[in-house]
Short mmCIF file of C-alpha atoms in Angstrom, two decimals:
data_model
loop_
_atom_site.label_atom_id
_atom_site.label_comp_id
_atom_site.label_asym_id
_atom_site.label_seq_id
_atom_site.Cartn_x
_atom_site.Cartn_y
_atom_site.Cartn_z
CA MET K 1 106.45 118.88 137.52
CA ASP K 2 106.31 117.75 141.01
CA ILE K 3 107.66 114.48 141.71
CA MET K 4 106.70 112.32 144.57
CA THR K 5 109.23 109.95 146.15
CA VAL K 6 108.04 106.48 146.78
CA THR K 7 109.84 103.94 149.19
CA LEU K 8 109.10 100.63 150.20
CA THR K 9 109.26 99.70 153.86
CA THR K 10 108.57 96.72 156.16
CA ASP K 11 107.73 99.01 159.02
CA ALA K 12 104.30 99.12 160.27
CA PRO K 13 102.64 102.49 159.74
CA ALA K 14 102.19 104.91 162.55
CA ALA K 15 99.36 104.50 164.72
CA HIS K 16 97.25 107.44 163.38
CA TRP K 17 97.29 105.84 159.95
CA GLY K 18 95.45 102.53 161.12
CA LYS K 19 95.83 99.62 158.97
CA ALA K 20 96.82 101.76 155.82
CA ASP K 21 99.45 100.22 153.65
CA VAL K 22 100.15 103.56 151.90
CA THR K 23 101.01 106.62 154.00
CA TYR K 24 102.40 110.12 153.28
CA GLN K 25 105.08 112.28 154.80
CA GLY K 26 105.25 115.44 152.84
CA THR K 27 106.16 114.77 149.30
CA GLN K 28 107.34 111.11 150.24
CA THR K 29 104.98 108.10 149.94
CA LEU K 30 105.60 104.94 151.86
CA ILE K 31 104.31 101.58 150.89
CA HIS K 32 104.19 99.42 153.90
CA LEU K 33 104.78 95.75 152.87
CA SER K 34 103.01 93.19 155.01
CA GLY K 35 104.93 90.12 153.71
CA SER K 36 102.33 88.20 151.83
CA ASP K 37 102.17 88.59 147.95
CA GLU K 38 104.34 91.85 148.10
CA LEU K 39 104.10 92.35 144.28
CA ARG K 40 100.32 92.50 144.31
CA GLN K 41 100.45 94.77 147.32
CA VAL K 42 103.01 97.16 145.50
CA GLN K 43 100.74 97.13 142.31
CA MET K 44 97.56 97.84 144.36
CA ALA K 45 99.66 100.63 146.15
CA ALA K 46 100.48 102.12 142.88
CA ARG K 47 96.80 102.28 141.84
CA LYS K 48 95.82 104.02 145.10
CA ILE K 49 98.72 106.68 144.66
CA ARG K 50 97.88 107.13 140.92
CA ASN K 51 94.29 107.80 142.04
CA GLN K 52 95.31 110.49 144.39
CA GLY K 53 95.99 112.55 141.09
CA VAL K 54 99.78 111.91 141.49
CA ASN K 55 101.50 111.72 138.01
CA SER K 56 105.14 111.47 138.52
CA VAL K 57 107.11 109.38 140.95
CA GLN K 58 110.76 108.56 141.81
CA LEU K 59 111.22 105.30 143.36
CA ILE K 60 113.83 105.24 146.08
CA GLY K 61 115.14 102.96 148.60
CA ASP K 62 116.84 99.52 148.96
CA LEU K 63 113.86 97.35 149.06
CA TRP K 64 113.03 98.14 145.35
CA ASN K 65 114.03 95.49 142.86
CA LEU K 66 113.34 94.73 139.13
CA HIS K 67 109.98 92.81 139.82
CA SER K 68 108.53 95.19 142.49
CA GLN K 69 109.39 98.44 140.24
CA TRP K 70 107.75 96.70 137.22
CA ALA K 71 104.58 95.73 139.40
CA PHE K 72 104.52 99.37 140.45
CA ALA K 73 104.61 100.67 136.92
CA GLN K 74 101.79 98.24 135.80
CA GLY K 75 99.59 99.68 138.67
CA PHE K 76 100.66 103.22 137.87
CA ALA K 77 99.90 103.19 134.32
CA THR K 78 96.86 104.46 132.81
CA ALA K 79 95.23 104.78 129.27
CA LYS K 80 95.92 108.53 129.36
CA ALA K 81 99.18 109.72 128.74
CA GLY K 82 101.18 112.40 130.87
CA TYR K 83 102.54 110.32 133.77
CA GLN K 84 106.10 108.87 134.52
CA VAL K 85 107.99 106.43 136.68
CA LEU K 86 111.57 107.12 137.48
CA TRP K 87 113.39 103.91 138.33
CA CYS K 88 116.23 103.15 140.92
CA GLY K 89 118.63 100.45 141.34
CA SER K 90 121.36 99.02 139.13
CA ASP K 91 121.95 100.42 135.66
CA ALA K 92 121.20 97.11 134.23
CA ASP K 93 117.75 96.96 136.12
CA GLN K 94 116.84 100.47 135.03
CA ALA K 95 117.81 99.66 131.37
CA THR K 96 115.60 96.63 131.51
CA LEU K 97 112.77 98.45 132.95
CA THR K 98 113.05 101.18 130.35
CA GLN K 99 112.96 98.67 127.61
CA ARG K 100 109.86 96.88 129.26
CA ALA K 101 108.11 100.31 129.59
CA GLU K 102 108.78 101.22 125.97
CA ALA K 103 107.46 97.89 124.70
CA ALA K 104 104.41 98.00 126.99
CA GLN K 105 103.57 101.58 126.03
CA PHE K 106 103.46 100.66 122.27
CA ALA K 107 101.13 97.72 123.09
CA ARG K 108 99.01 99.90 125.46
CA LYS K 109 98.46 102.77 122.86
CA LEU K 110 97.66 100.23 120.07
CA ILE K 111 95.10 98.35 122.25
CA ASN K 112 93.57 101.43 123.60
CA ASP K 113 93.24 103.21 120.37
CA THR K 114 89.73 103.81 119.16
CA PRO K 115 88.59 101.51 116.39
CA GLU K 116 88.01 104.36 114.12
CA ASP K 117 91.62 105.49 114.63
CA LEU K 118 93.08 101.74 113.82
CA SER K 119 92.14 100.08 110.77
CA PRO K 120 93.42 96.46 109.95
CA VAL K 121 96.06 97.85 107.42
CA GLY K 122 96.86 100.71 109.93
CA LEU K 123 97.49 98.09 112.60
CA ALA K 124 99.74 96.07 110.23
CA THR K 125 101.71 99.10 109.13
CA GLN K 126 102.30 100.63 112.56
CA ALA K 127 103.60 97.30 113.98
CA ALA K 128 105.94 96.86 111.18
CA ALA K 129 107.09 100.48 111.39
CA TRP K 130 107.82 100.14 115.04
CA LEU K 131 109.80 97.02 114.72
CA LYS K 132 111.77 98.39 111.57
CA ASN K 133 112.60 101.53 113.79
CA ILE K 134 114.17 98.89 116.35
CA GLY K 135 115.67 96.37 113.93
CA GLY K 136 116.63 98.49 110.96
CA ASP K 137 117.87 96.54 107.95
CA LYS K 138 117.18 93.25 109.93
CA ILE K 139 113.52 93.73 109.43
CA SER K 140 111.87 93.08 106.27
CA PHE K 141 107.97 92.61 105.74
CA THR K 142 105.07 92.51 103.38
CA ILE K 143 101.37 93.34 103.99
CA VAL K 144 98.92 91.30 101.88
CA GLU K 145 95.39 92.98 101.84
CA GLY K 146 91.98 92.76 100.37
CA GLN K 147 91.38 90.62 97.43
CA GLU K 148 95.18 89.65 97.44
CA LEU K 149 94.47 87.46 100.48
CA LEU K 150 92.24 85.37 98.43
CA GLU K 151 94.69 84.96 95.69
CA LYS K 152 97.11 83.71 98.28
CA LYS K 153 94.29 81.43 99.92
CA TRP K 154 94.20 83.14 103.18
CA VAL K 155 90.48 82.74 103.16
CA GLY K 156 89.76 83.16 106.96
CA ILE K 157 91.15 86.86 107.21
CA HIS K 158 89.36 87.70 104.12
CA ALA K 159 86.12 86.40 105.21
CA VAL K 160 86.10 88.09 108.51
CA GLY K 161 87.08 91.37 107.11
CA ARG K 162 85.22 91.33 104.08
CA GLY K 163 82.14 93.03 105.61
CA SER K 164 84.27 96.16 106.27
CA GLU K 165 84.95 98.94 104.10
CA ARG K 166 88.57 98.89 105.39
CA PRO K 167 90.25 95.91 103.98
CA PRO K 168 91.58 92.93 105.96
CA ALA K 169 95.33 92.42 105.94
CA LEU K 170 98.10 89.90 106.88
CA LEU K 171 101.32 91.13 108.05
CA GLU K 172 104.27 88.90 107.28
CA LEU K 173 107.43 90.22 108.93
CA ASP K 174 110.76 88.64 109.16
CA PHE K 175 113.43 89.54 111.77
CA ASN K 176 116.71 88.02 110.75
CA PRO K 177 119.98 89.12 112.54
CA LEU K 178 121.93 86.22 110.93
CA ALA K 179 122.74 84.97 107.51
CA ALA K 180 120.14 85.27 104.69
CA ASP K 181 119.47 81.60 104.66
CA ALA K 182 119.40 81.22 108.63
CA PRO K 183 116.52 79.00 109.81
CA VAL K 184 113.52 80.65 111.64
CA SER K 185 113.62 79.75 115.17
CA VAL K 186 110.20 80.92 116.31
CA ALA K 187 107.05 82.05 114.50
CA LEU K 188 104.66 84.48 116.22
CA VAL K 189 100.97 84.75 115.22
CA GLY K 190 98.66 87.42 116.74
CA LYS K 191 94.92 87.88 116.52
CA GLY K 192 94.38 91.53 115.07
CA ILE K 193 90.61 92.13 114.92
CA THR K 194 90.60 95.93 115.36
CA PHE K 195 86.95 95.75 116.08
CA ASP K 196 84.64 92.92 116.68
CA SER K 197 80.87 93.65 116.34
CA GLY K 198 80.17 89.86 116.53
CA GLY K 199 79.17 89.96 112.74
CA TYR K 200 75.62 88.74 112.26
CA SER K 201 76.09 86.83 115.55
CA LEU K 202 75.83 90.35 116.84
CA LYS K 203 77.08 91.31 120.35
CA SER K 204 75.23 93.23 122.95
CA SER K 205 76.15 96.87 123.16
CA GLU K 206 77.73 96.23 126.44
CA GLY K 207 79.67 93.25 125.03
CA MET K 208 80.74 95.22 122.13
CA LEU K 209 82.10 98.25 123.84
CA ALA K 210 85.50 96.90 124.83
CA MET K 211 86.03 95.28 121.34
CA LYS K 212 88.49 97.75 120.30
CA CYS K 213 91.03 95.36 122.42
CA ASP K 214 90.36 92.43 120.19
CA MET K 215 93.68 93.22 118.45
CA GLY K 216 95.44 92.69 121.62
CA GLY K 217 97.10 89.32 120.58
CA ALA K 218 98.70 91.17 117.61
CA ALA K 219 99.90 94.00 119.88
CA THR K 220 101.10 91.62 122.44
CA VAL K 221 103.37 89.60 120.00
CA THR K 222 104.64 92.63 118.32
CA ALA K 223 105.59 94.35 121.66
CA ALA K 224 107.21 91.04 122.84
CA LEU K 225 109.38 90.80 119.68
CA GLY K 226 110.35 94.41 119.93
CA LEU K 227 111.18 93.97 123.64
CA ALA K 228 113.53 90.96 122.90
CA MET K 229 115.05 92.66 120.00
CA LYS K 230 116.01 95.69 122.25
CA ALA K 231 117.36 93.26 124.81
CA GLY K 232 119.73 91.77 122.03
CA LEU K 233 117.74 88.78 120.35
CA ASN K 234 119.99 86.94 118.06
CA LYS K 235 117.90 84.49 116.30
CA ARG K 236 115.65 84.61 113.22
CA VAL K 237 111.94 85.15 114.05
CA LYS K 238 108.98 85.45 111.89
CA LEU K 239 105.86 87.60 112.88
CA PHE K 240 102.16 87.20 111.34
CA LEU K 241 99.50 89.56 112.19
CA CYS K 242 95.94 88.59 111.23
CA CYS K 243 94.06 91.94 110.97
CA ALA K 244 90.45 92.54 110.01
CA GLU K 245 87.33 94.38 111.25
CA ASN K 246 84.36 92.07 111.87
CA LEU K 247 81.42 94.13 110.68
CA VAL K 248 78.01 93.72 109.22
CA SER K 249 77.09 94.54 105.82
CA GLY K 250 75.84 93.07 102.59
CA ARG K 251 79.33 91.79 101.96
CA ALA K 252 79.81 90.14 105.34
CA PHE K 253 80.38 86.57 106.02
CA LYS K 254 77.27 84.59 107.00
CA LEU K 255 76.13 81.74 109.31
CA GLY K 256 76.12 78.55 107.15
CA ASP K 257 79.06 79.54 105.01
CA ILE K 258 81.82 77.16 104.50
CA LEU K 259 85.40 78.30 104.17
CA THR K 260 88.08 75.86 102.58
CA TYR K 261 91.56 76.64 103.96
CA LYS K 262 94.77 76.35 102.21
CA ASN K 263 95.45 73.00 103.90
CA GLY K 264 92.19 71.59 102.75
CA THR K 265 90.28 71.77 105.93
CA THR K 266 86.38 72.92 105.51
CA VAL K 267 84.91 74.96 108.10
CA GLU K 268 81.16 75.71 108.63
CA ILE K 269 80.36 79.02 110.11
CA VAL K 270 77.93 78.52 113.06
CA ASN K 271 78.90 81.66 114.78
CA THR K 272 80.48 84.67 113.32
CA ASP K 273 81.23 85.95 116.76
CA ALA K 274 83.93 83.11 116.76
CA GLU K 275 86.00 85.04 114.16
CA GLY K 276 89.38 85.18 115.86
CA ARG K 277 90.05 81.46 115.33
CA LEU K 278 89.30 81.77 111.75
CA VAL K 279 91.94 84.50 111.20
CA LEU K 280 94.34 82.68 113.37
CA ALA K 281 93.97 79.44 111.09
CA ASP K 282 95.50 81.47 108.42
CA GLY K 283 98.48 82.87 110.53
CA LEU K 284 99.16 79.34 112.11
CA GLN K 285 99.41 77.77 108.51
CA ALA K 286 101.74 80.67 107.29
CA ALA K 287 103.86 80.28 110.69
CA SER K 288 103.97 76.30 110.08
CA ASP K 289 105.23 76.95 106.37
CA THR K 290 108.38 78.54 108.22
CA GLY K 291 109.51 75.42 109.51
CA ALA K 292 109.98 76.95 112.64
CA PRO K 293 110.42 74.46 115.40
CA LEU K 294 108.42 76.78 117.94
CA ILE K 295 105.22 78.44 117.11
CA ILE K 296 103.34 80.82 119.62
CA ASP K 297 100.26 82.55 118.91
CA ALA K 298 98.38 84.99 121.23
CA ALA K 299 94.79 86.28 121.09
CA THR K 300 91.90 87.66 123.12
CA LEU K 301 90.02 84.53 121.98
CA THR K 302 87.43 83.45 124.36
CA GLY K 303 85.20 84.53 127.14
CA ALA K 304 85.51 81.03 128.51
CA ALA K 305 89.21 81.55 129.30
CA VAL K 306 88.41 84.69 131.43
CA MET K 307 85.60 82.53 133.19
CA ALA K 308 88.32 79.82 133.89
CA VAL K 309 91.30 81.85 134.97
CA GLY K 310 90.01 85.32 135.76
CA SER K 311 91.63 88.52 134.33
CA ASN K 312 94.97 88.34 136.29
CA TYR K 313 95.95 85.01 134.45
CA ASN K 314 96.54 84.27 130.88
CA ALA K 315 95.31 80.63 129.88
CA ILE K 316 97.97 78.61 128.02
CA PHE K 317 97.50 75.48 125.92
CA SER K 318 99.88 73.08 123.92
CA PRO K 319 99.86 69.55 122.97
CA GLN K 320 103.42 69.35 124.51
CA THR K 321 103.87 69.12 128.18
CA ALA K 322 107.33 70.50 127.98
CA THR K 323 106.24 73.54 126.00
CA LEU K 324 103.60 74.30 128.85
CA GLN K 325 106.29 73.79 131.67
CA LEU K 326 108.70 76.19 129.55
CA ALA K 327 106.01 79.00 129.28
CA GLN K 328 105.23 78.66 133.19
CA LYS K 329 108.85 78.92 133.86
CA ARG K 330 109.52 81.72 131.70
CA ALA K 331 106.24 83.63 132.90
CA ALA K 332 107.22 83.06 136.37
CA ALA K 333 110.78 84.56 135.89
CA VAL K 334 109.30 87.81 134.98
CA SER K 335 106.38 87.64 137.48
CA GLU K 336 103.47 87.12 135.11
CA ASN K 337 100.65 84.61 135.43
CA VAL K 338 99.77 81.96 133.26
CA TRP K 339 97.70 78.80 133.79
CA PRO K 340 97.44 75.61 131.65
CA LEU K 341 93.95 74.60 130.40
CA PRO K 342 93.19 71.11 128.85
CA LEU K 343 94.06 70.21 125.28
CA ASP K 344 93.73 66.88 124.11
CA PRO K 345 93.43 65.23 120.45
CA TRP K 346 89.62 64.84 120.83
CA HIS K 347 89.17 68.59 121.27
CA LYS K 348 89.72 69.04 117.60
CA ASP K 349 86.38 67.46 117.09
CA MET K 350 84.21 69.18 119.77
CA CYS K 351 82.71 71.42 117.20
CA PRO K 352 81.45 69.13 114.66
CA SER K 353 79.73 69.93 111.48
CA ALA K 354 77.21 67.98 109.13
CA TYR K 355 78.48 69.79 106.24
CA ALA K 356 82.30 70.46 106.88
CA ASP K 357 85.27 68.90 108.54
CA THR K 358 84.54 71.09 111.47
CA ALA K 359 82.52 74.01 112.44
CA ASN K 360 84.01 77.14 113.96
CA SER K 361 82.32 76.75 117.22
CA ARG K 362 79.21 75.12 118.82
CA PRO K 363 75.95 76.78 117.99
CA VAL K 364 75.20 77.50 121.81
CA LYS K 365 75.90 80.75 123.79
CA GLY K 366 79.53 81.19 124.29
CA GLY K 367 80.44 78.04 122.55
CA GLY K 368 79.36 75.76 125.27
CA ALA K 369 81.32 74.07 128.00
CA GLY K 370 85.09 73.90 127.60
CA GLY K 371 84.81 76.76 125.03
CA ALA K 372 88.44 77.89 125.42
CA SER K 373 89.72 74.23 124.93
CA ASN K 374 87.45 73.56 121.96
CA ALA K 375 88.74 76.90 120.40
CA ALA K 376 92.37 75.53 120.91
CA GLY K 377 91.45 72.27 119.66
CA PHE K 378 90.13 74.15 116.34
CA LEU K 379 93.45 75.94 115.93
CA TRP K 380 95.37 72.67 116.55
CA ARG K 381 94.10 71.66 113.08
CA PHE K 382 96.24 74.30 111.40
CA VAL K 383 99.57 73.80 113.16
CA SER K 384 102.38 71.82 111.64
CA PRO K 385 102.77 68.34 113.63
CA GLN K 386 106.60 68.88 113.51
CA ALA K 387 106.32 72.11 115.70
CA ASN K 388 105.90 72.84 119.23
CA TRP K 389 103.05 75.08 119.83
CA LEU K 390 101.93 77.31 122.48
CA HIS K 391 98.57 79.12 122.37
CA VAL K 392 98.02 81.96 124.74
CA ASP K 393 94.37 82.92 125.23
CA LEU K 394 94.88 86.53 126.70
CA ALA K 395 92.33 86.44 129.46
CA GLY K 396 94.33 89.29 131.18
CA ALA K 397 95.22 91.63 128.32
CA PHE K 398 92.41 94.18 129.05
CA GLU K 399 90.29 95.61 131.80
CA SER K 400 86.85 96.92 130.99
CA SER K 401 86.79 99.10 134.13
CA ALA K 402 89.33 100.02 136.82
CA SER K 403 90.21 97.47 139.41
CA ALA K 404 92.43 97.45 142.47
CA LEU K 405 95.34 96.20 140.40
CA TRP K 406 94.88 98.01 136.90
CA ALA K 407 93.51 101.08 135.41
CA ALA K 408 90.93 100.59 132.80
CA GLY K 409 92.15 99.46 129.50
CA ALA K 410 95.06 97.49 128.20
CA THR K 411 97.23 95.74 130.82
CA THR K 412 99.89 94.29 128.33
CA HIS K 413 100.05 91.18 130.65
CA GLY K 414 101.83 88.65 128.47
CA VAL K 415 104.19 90.64 126.68
CA LEU K 416 107.08 89.81 128.99
CA THR K 417 106.24 86.16 128.94
CA ILE K 418 106.55 85.78 125.25
CA ALA K 419 109.68 87.92 125.17
CA GLU K 420 111.20 85.49 127.73
CA LEU K 421 110.10 82.67 125.31
CA LEU K 422 112.25 84.21 122.39
CA LYS K 423 115.51 84.31 124.31
CA ASP K 424 116.58 80.78 123.52
#
């Protein structure tokens, strides 16, 4: 396999290259840094190099650091396998980059898998097996599926998934490197909708095409936990993946149905395409039951978040200002982008129902104005008031088509931020 070397330089390109930011000298490629938003420039340069049909590169030179190498790798990655980036720099940086790449590749493959190849139980099983391979006997788990969900009162996951022939499932996983009775420090919750047709609130064909990515939250929190474990995580963490296929059939849940959750909250279904919050409600209650002082959930939850922050940021929500500030600090430390959106107590009441405590949305297209905050307000009903809570709406988790920064498919943006939040 031919390997192209890639070097960063602050020198301007030779005159015959014009204003090009990427130039070539035989098998060597130069990325000419202009001094403004260098990480973005490096990632865009990586896309250009990859688009030339280059599959294997060796990064060389003194200007590369941990952040620029990772930015290059994110731009160079594609949904198709058969490419590699060889790192440079200190042994510590190379080890960190390898761990990141392994975690990102796990998440990327899961998110890019076809809906036929990734069932709800399959998602739960693959996530558990990957973490078990990393953590060994520090990992224990159970998968609750099908009718057993109702027996345990996980009504949201069951309702959303009952329209599919493949049963819905809740993965309950415990990573405990400490004593058996150690307290749980963090609980993670991931939305794992392996395909979202919208249910009876049916999506358009175009809107449905990318919905294999609707389990991006589950992949993100799983990859983040695995990455933190690889880096030596020494605290007890519980993981809950809420897995279902949202399909149309004679068994599917319907508009006007009312769900009664484990905590007694009643929810009227006014939009079957607002299903992510219904499954997360179960996961957040399970997370609250652990007594963890910090609960983090991640989900490809709303188009409203994408409209608000674009696809190069993830939207974050929390009732606690300190939790938002911590998330921003940790994201910045790994050069990921997050942006806080409003969440006030009255957001809990922004989806009113004449028949239940709340509806799962508003009966207007896209959930109406403030849809991302209203969804977060709905979720807040299911979080323990004693816990600090961070909700991550993964606006930047998937690209439907290639851009100047990303190949089409999963970006894994958010994995590093959540892994950092697990550290202490």
